Coordinates of C-alpha atoms and ligand atoms in Angstrom, one line a residue:
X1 CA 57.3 184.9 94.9
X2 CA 59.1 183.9 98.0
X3 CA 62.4 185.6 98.7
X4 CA 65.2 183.4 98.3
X5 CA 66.6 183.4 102.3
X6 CA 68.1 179.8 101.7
X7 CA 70.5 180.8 99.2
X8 CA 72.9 181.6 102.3
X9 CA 74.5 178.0 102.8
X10 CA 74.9 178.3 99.6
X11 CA 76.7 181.7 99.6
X12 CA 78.6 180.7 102.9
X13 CA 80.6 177.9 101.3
X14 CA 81.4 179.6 98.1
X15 CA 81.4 183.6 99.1
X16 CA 84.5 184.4 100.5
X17 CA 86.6 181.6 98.1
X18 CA 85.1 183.4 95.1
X19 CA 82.0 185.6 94.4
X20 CA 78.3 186.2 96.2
X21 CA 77.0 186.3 93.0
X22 CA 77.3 187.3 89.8
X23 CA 75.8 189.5 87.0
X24 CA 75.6 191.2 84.0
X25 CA 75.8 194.3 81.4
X26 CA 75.8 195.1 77.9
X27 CA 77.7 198.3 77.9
X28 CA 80.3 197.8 74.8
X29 CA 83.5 200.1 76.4
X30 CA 86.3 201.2 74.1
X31 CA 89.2 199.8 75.7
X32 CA 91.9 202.2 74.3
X33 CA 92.2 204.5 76.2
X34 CA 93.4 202.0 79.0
X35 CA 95.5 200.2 76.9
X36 CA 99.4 200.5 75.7
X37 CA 99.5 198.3 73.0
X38 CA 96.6 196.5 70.6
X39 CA 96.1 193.6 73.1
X40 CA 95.2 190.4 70.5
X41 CA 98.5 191.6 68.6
X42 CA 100.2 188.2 69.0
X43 CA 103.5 188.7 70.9
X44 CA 106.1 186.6 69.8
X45 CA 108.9 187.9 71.9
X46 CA 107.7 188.9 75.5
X47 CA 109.9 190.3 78.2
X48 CA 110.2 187.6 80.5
X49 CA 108.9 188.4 83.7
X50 CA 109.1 188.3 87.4
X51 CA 105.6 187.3 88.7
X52 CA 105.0 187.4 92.5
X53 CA 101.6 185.4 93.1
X54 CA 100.2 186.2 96.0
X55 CA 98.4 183.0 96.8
X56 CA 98.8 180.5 94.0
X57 CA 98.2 177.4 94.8
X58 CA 94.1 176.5 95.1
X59 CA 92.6 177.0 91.9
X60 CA 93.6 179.9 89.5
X61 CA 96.6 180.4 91.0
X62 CA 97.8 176.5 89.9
X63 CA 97.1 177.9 86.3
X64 CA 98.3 181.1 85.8
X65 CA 101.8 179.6 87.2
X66 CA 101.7 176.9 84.6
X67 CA 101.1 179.2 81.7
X68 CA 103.3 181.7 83.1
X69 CA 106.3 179.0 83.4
X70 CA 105.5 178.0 80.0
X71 CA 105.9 181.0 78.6
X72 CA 109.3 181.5 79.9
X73 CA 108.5 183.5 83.2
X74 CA 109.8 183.8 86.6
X75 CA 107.5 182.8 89.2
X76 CA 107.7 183.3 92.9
X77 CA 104.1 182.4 95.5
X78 CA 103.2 183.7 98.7
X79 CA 101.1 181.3 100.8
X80 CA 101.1 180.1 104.5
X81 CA 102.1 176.8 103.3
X82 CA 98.5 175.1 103.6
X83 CA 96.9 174.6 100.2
X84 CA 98.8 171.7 97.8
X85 CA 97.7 172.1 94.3
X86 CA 95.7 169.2 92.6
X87 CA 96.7 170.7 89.1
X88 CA 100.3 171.4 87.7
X89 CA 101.7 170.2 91.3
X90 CA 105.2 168.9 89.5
X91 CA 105.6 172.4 88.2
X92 CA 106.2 173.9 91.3
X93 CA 109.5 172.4 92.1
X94 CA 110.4 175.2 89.6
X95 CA 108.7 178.2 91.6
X96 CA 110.3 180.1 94.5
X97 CA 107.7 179.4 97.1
X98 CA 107.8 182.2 99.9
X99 CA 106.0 181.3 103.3
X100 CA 103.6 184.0 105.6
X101 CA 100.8 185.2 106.4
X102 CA 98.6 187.8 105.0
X103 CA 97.5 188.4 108.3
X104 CA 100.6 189.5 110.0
X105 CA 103.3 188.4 108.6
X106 CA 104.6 190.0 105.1
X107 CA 108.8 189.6 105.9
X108 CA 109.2 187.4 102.7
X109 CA 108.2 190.3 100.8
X110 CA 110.4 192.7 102.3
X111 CA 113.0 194.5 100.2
X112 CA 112.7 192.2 97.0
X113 CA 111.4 193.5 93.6
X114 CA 109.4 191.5 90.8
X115 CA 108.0 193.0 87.6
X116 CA 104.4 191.8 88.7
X117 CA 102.3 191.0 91.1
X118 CA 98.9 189.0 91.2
X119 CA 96.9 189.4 94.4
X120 CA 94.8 186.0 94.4
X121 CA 94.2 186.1 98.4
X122 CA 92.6 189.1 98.7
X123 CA 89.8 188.8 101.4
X124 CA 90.4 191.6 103.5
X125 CA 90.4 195.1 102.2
X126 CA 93.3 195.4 104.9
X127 CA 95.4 193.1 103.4
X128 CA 95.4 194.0 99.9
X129 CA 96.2 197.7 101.3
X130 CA 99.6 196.5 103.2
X131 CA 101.0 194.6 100.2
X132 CA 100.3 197.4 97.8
X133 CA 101.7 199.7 99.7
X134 CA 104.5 197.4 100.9
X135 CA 105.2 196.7 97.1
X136 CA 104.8 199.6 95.3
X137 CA 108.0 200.8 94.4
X138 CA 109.7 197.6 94.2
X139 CA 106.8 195.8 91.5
X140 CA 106.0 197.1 88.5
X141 CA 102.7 196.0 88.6
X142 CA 99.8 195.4 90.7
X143 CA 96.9 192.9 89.5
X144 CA 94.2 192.4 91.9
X145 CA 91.3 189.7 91.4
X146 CA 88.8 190.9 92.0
X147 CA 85.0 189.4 91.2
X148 CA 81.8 190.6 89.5
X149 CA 80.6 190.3 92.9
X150 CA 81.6 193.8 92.9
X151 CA 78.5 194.7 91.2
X152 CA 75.8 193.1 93.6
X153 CA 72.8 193.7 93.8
X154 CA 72.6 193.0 89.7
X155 CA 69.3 194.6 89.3
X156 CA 70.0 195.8 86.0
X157 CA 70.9 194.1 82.8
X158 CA 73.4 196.6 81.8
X159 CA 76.1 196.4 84.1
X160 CA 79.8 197.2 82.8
X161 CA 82.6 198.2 84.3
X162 CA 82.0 201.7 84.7
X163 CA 79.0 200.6 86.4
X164 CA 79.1 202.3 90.0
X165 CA 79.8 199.9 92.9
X166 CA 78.2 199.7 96.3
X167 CA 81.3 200.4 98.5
X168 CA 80.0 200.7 101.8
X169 CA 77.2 198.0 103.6
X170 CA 74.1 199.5 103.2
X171 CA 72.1 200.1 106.6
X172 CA 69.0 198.2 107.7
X173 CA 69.9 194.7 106.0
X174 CA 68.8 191.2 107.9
X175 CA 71.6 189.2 108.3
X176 CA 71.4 187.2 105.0
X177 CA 71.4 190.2 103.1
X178 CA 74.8 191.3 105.1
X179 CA 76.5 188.2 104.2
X180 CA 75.5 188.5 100.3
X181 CA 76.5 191.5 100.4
X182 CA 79.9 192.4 102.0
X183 CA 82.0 190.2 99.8
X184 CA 81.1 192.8 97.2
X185 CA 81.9 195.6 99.0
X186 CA 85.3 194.1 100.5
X187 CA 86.5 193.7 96.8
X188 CA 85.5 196.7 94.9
X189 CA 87.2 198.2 98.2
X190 CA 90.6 196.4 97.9
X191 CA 90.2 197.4 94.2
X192 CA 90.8 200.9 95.3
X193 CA 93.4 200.2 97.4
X194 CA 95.4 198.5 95.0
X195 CA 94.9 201.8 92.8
X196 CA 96.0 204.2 95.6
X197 CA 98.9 202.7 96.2
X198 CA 100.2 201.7 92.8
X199 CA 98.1 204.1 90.5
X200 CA 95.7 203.6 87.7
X201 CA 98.9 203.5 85.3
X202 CA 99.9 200.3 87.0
X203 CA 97.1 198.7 88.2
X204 CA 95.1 195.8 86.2
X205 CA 91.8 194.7 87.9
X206 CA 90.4 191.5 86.7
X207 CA 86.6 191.0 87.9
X208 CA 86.0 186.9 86.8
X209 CA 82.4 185.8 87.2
X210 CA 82.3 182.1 88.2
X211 CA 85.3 180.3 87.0
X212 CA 85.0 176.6 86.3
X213 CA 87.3 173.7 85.3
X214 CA 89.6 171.6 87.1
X215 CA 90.8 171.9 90.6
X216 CA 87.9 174.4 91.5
X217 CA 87.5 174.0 95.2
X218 CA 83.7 175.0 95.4
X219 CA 82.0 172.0 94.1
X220 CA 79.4 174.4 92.8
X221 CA 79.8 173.0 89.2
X222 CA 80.4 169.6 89.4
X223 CA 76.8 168.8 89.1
X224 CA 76.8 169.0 85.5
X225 CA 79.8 167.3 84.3
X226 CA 78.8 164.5 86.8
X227 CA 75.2 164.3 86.0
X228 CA 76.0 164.8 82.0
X229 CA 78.3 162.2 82.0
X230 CA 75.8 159.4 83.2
X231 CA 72.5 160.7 80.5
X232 CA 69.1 159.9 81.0
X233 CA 66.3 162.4 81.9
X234 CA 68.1 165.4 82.9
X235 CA 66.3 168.3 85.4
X236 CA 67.3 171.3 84.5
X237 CA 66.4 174.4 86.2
X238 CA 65.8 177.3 84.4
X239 CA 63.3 179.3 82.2
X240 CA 63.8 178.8 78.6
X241 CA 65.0 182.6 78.6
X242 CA 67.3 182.7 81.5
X243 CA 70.8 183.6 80.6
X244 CA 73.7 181.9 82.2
X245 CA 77.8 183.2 82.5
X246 CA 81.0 181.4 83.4
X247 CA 84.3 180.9 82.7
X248 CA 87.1 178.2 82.3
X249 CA 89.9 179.5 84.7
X250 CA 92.3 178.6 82.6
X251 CA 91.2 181.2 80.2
X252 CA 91.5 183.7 83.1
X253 CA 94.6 182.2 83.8
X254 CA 96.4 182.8 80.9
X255 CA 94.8 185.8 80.3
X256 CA 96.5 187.2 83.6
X257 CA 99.8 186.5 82.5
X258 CA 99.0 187.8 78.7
X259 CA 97.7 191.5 80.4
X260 CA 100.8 191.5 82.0
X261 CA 103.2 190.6 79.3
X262 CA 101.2 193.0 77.1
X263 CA 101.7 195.9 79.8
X264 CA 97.9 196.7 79.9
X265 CA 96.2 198.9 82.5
X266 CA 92.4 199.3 83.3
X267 CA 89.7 197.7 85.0
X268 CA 88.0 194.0 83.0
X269 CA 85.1 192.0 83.5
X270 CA 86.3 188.2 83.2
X271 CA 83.2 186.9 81.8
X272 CA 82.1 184.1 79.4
X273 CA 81.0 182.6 77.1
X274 CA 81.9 184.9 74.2
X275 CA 78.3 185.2 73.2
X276 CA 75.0 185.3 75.3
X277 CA 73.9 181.9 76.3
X278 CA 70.7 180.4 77.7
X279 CA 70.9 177.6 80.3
X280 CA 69.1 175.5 77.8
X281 CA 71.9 176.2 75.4
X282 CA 75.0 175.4 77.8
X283 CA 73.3 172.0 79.0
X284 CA 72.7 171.0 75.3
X285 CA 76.4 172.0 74.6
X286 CA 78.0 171.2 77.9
X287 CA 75.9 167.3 77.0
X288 CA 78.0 167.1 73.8
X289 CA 81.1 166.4 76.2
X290 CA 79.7 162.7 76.7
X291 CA 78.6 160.0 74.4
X292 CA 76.0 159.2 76.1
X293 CA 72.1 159.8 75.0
X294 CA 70.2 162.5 77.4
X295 CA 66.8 164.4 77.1
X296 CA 66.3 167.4 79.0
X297 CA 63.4 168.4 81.3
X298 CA 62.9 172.1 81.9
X299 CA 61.8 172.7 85.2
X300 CA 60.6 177.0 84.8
X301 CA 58.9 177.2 87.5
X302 CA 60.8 179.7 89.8
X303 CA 58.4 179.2 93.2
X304 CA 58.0 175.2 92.5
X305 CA 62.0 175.7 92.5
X306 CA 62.6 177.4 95.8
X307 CA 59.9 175.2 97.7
X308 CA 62.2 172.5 96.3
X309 CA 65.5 174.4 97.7
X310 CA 66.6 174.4 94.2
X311 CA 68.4 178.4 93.9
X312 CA 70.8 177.4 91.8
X313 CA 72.9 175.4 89.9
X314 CA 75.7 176.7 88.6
X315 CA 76.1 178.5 85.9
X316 CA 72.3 179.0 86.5
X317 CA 71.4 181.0 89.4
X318 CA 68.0 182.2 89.5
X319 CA 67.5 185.7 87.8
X320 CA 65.4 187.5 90.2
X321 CA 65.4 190.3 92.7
X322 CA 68.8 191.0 93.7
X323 CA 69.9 188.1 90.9
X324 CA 67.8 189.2 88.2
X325 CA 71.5 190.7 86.2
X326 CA 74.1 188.3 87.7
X327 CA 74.6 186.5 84.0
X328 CA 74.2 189.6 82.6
X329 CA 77.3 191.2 82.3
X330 CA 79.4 192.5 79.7
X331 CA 82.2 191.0 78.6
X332 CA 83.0 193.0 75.0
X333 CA 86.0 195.4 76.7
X334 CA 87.9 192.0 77.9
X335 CA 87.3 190.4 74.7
X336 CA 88.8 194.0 72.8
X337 CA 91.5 193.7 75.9
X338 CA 92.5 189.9 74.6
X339 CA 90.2 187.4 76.7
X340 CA 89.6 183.7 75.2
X341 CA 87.4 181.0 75.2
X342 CA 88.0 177.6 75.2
X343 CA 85.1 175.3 73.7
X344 CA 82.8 174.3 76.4
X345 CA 83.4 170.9 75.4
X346 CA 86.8 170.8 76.5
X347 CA 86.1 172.7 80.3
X348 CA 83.2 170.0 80.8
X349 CA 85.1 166.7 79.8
X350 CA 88.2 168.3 81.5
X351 CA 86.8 169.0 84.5
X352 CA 85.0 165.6 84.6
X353 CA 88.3 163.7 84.2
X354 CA 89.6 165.9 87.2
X355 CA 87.0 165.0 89.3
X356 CA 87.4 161.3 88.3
X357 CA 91.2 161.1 88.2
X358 CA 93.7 160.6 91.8
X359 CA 94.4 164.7 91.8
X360 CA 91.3 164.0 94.4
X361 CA 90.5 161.7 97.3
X362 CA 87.5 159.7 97.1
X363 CA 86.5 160.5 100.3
X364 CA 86.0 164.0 98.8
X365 CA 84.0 162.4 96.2
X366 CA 82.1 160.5 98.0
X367 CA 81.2 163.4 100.4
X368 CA 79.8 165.3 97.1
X369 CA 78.1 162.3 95.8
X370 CA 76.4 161.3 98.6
X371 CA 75.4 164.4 99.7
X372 CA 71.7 163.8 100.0
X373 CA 70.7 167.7 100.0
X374 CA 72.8 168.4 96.5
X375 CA 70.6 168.6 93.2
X376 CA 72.1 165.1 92.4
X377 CA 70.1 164.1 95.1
X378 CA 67.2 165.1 95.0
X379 CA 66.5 165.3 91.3
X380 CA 64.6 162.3 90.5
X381 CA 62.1 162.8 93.3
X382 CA 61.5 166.7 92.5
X383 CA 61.4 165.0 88.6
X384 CA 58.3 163.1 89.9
X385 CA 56.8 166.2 92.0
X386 CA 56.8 168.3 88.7
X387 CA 55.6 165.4 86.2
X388 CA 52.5 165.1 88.9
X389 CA 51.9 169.1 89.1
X390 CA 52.2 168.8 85.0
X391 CA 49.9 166.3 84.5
Ligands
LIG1 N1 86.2 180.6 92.3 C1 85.5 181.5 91.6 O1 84.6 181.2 90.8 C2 85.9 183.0 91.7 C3 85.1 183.9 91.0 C4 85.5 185.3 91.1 C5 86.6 185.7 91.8 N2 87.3 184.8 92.5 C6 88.5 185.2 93.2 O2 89.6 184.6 92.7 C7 90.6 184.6 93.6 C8 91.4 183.3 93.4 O3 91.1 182.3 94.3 P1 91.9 180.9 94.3 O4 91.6 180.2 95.6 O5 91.6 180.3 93.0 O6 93.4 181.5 94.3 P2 94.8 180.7 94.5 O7 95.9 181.7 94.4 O8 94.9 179.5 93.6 O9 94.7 180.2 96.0 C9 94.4 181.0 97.1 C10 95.7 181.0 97.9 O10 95.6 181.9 99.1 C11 96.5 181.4 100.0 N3 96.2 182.0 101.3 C12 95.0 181.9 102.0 N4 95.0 182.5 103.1 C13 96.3 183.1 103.2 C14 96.9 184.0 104.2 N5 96.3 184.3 105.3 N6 98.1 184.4 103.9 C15 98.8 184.0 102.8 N7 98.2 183.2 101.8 C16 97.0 182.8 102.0 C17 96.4 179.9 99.9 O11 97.5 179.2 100.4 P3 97.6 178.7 102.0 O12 96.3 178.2 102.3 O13 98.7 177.7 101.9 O14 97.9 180.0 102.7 C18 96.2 179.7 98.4 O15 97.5 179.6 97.8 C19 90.1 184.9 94.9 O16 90.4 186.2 95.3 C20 88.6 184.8 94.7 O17 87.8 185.7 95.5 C21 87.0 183.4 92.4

């Protein structure tokens, strides 16, 4: 089987916003021992909070400030001032929105104290070490997102999160395999900085696999609520076997704000759905979202895929070599720690009527839509080149 060297364009655009790639683990991890309290308790009467976002206004962040404010919290953001929210924008006339740059300018968070912090725009281990340790003993809380990126290469199906990370770039990789890699390594890093400075006692890591649902910047779902939406004969890519994770970011959203309401500590995968899933499954499901009548066409051929450029489609990404575990990750300590799941139903037809609504520019749509090298594209011609090789 050819190795999968195009997969970069793909990583390039999506890497550094999110993760290289993700995987999985079956490990089921008490989660006591890292928490204070019994985590699905329902909490009627939570301390209201201070939450400094660090970022906050791209994708998650949009979320996790809506949920917060609804739940009666303080929220302030940190950004340069660039990103506008597509989601929740009328909410934040009611958050303190503090301007610099995690590059070299942290004065707005001089000498001011919050109960909790969420570090969204980590991308540099550098940066996540000078606002922890700018912080420290003015926040309560540290809670870095981090990504199951941290786990690449996902050659085993039993990763967790006691599963040991590569935390420094291997030597002797092409250039590809560089760029795959150090996203992974520049989390699991900043992890450890955010634990140095603030302690395990006070430090939550989230670890989210991809998160989908509206305002995602990445375009790396779309494909399915669009293509689900019109019916018809649908490719899809995948062995009948191949597993497939993801995760509506509003569950991760609110599930931020919950671990900190709920004072928890510790180290989580953020990884859905609850149960294992096959691509077959989440395109039958994810096709319930639409009233529209649709057959499916299993295309399980992994090296007719790659000479068709088709590595992934997201959730699926092909499971093999360095991808063989990236939907393969264990989710059973968040669950134990208070993680959710919407129905699929509602993340598909939600995001669709996102991508559909004026919270985007049709140029943006257009650019996706008419994109002739997306799987979109290409499908009904690569439909034909496998009907021929079937016949
Ligand atoms: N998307 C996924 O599937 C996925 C999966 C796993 C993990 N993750 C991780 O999830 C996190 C959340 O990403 P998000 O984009 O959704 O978060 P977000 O908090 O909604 O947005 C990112 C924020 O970073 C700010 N920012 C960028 N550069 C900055 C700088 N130099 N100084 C200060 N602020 C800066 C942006 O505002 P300005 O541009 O105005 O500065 C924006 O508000 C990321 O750490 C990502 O790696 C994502």
């Amino acid at each position: 089987m050819k190795k999968l060297n195009s997969r970069r364009t793909f990583i390039k655009k999506g890497a550094l916003a999110s993760i290289a790639i993700p995987l999985l683990g079956s490990n089921l991890i008490s989660c006591k021992s890292e928490t204070q309290k019994e985590p699905n308790e329902a909490k009627t009467e939570s301390k209201k909070l201070s939450i400094l976002i660090l970022g906050g206004t791209s994708f998650l962040g949009p979320h996790q400030v809506a949920y917060a404010i609804s739940r009666g919290h303080k929220v302030s953001t940190f950004t340069r001032g660039k990103t506008k929210p597509t989601v929740h924008a009328e909410i934040f006339d009611q958050v303190e929105q503090l301007i610099g740059d995690r590059e070299n300018n942290l004065k707005a968070l001089e000498n001011r104290k919050w109960d909790v912090v969420i570090d969204n725009s980590g991308r540099k281990v550098e940066w996540t070490k000078a606002t922890a340790n700018l912080l420290k003993d003015n926040v309560g809380m540290y809670m870095y997102t981090s990504s199951t990126g941290v786990y690449y290469p996902y050659l085993t199906d039993n990763i967790s999160e006691e599963t040991k990370l590569v935390l420094s770039m291997p030597e002797g990789l092409t250039e590809d395999e560089q760029y795959e890699q150090e996203y992974g390594v520049m989390k699991g890093n900043s992890e450890l900085e955010a634990i140095k400075a603030f302690g395990k006692e006070r430090t939550i890591v989230v670890r989210p696999t991809y998160m989908i649902g509206p305002a995602d910047k990445t375009d790396r779902f779309i494909h399915w609520p669009i293509r689900l939406a019109k019916g018809g004969e649908i490719l899809v890519p995948s062995k009948k076997e191949d597993p497939v994770q993801y995760v509506d970011v509003r569950d991760i959203a609110e599930w931020f704000i919950r671990l900190a309401e709920n004072q928890q500590h510790g180290t989580y995968n953020g990884v859905g759905p609850k149960d294992a899933q096959t691509m077959q499954e989440f395109v039958k499901q994810a096709a319930q979202s639409f009233d529209v009548k649709s057959s499916f066409v299993m295309v399980d051929d992994y090296d007719f895929l790659i000479k068709n450029k088709v590595y992934y489609s997201v959730p699926w990404i092909m499971p093999h070599e360095k991808n063989y575990g990236s939907a393969r990750i264990s989710n059973s300590k968040s669950i134990a720690a208070g993680l959710t799941f919407r129905p699929l139903k509602e993340t598909v037809n939600d995001t669709y009527n996102w991508w559909i609504s004026d919270a985007i520019t049709e140029e943006r749509r257009q650019k996706f839509e008419a994109n002739p090298n997306t799987l979109l594209a290409k499908e009904k011609d690569i439909l034909e080149s496998w009907k021929t090789l079937k016949s």
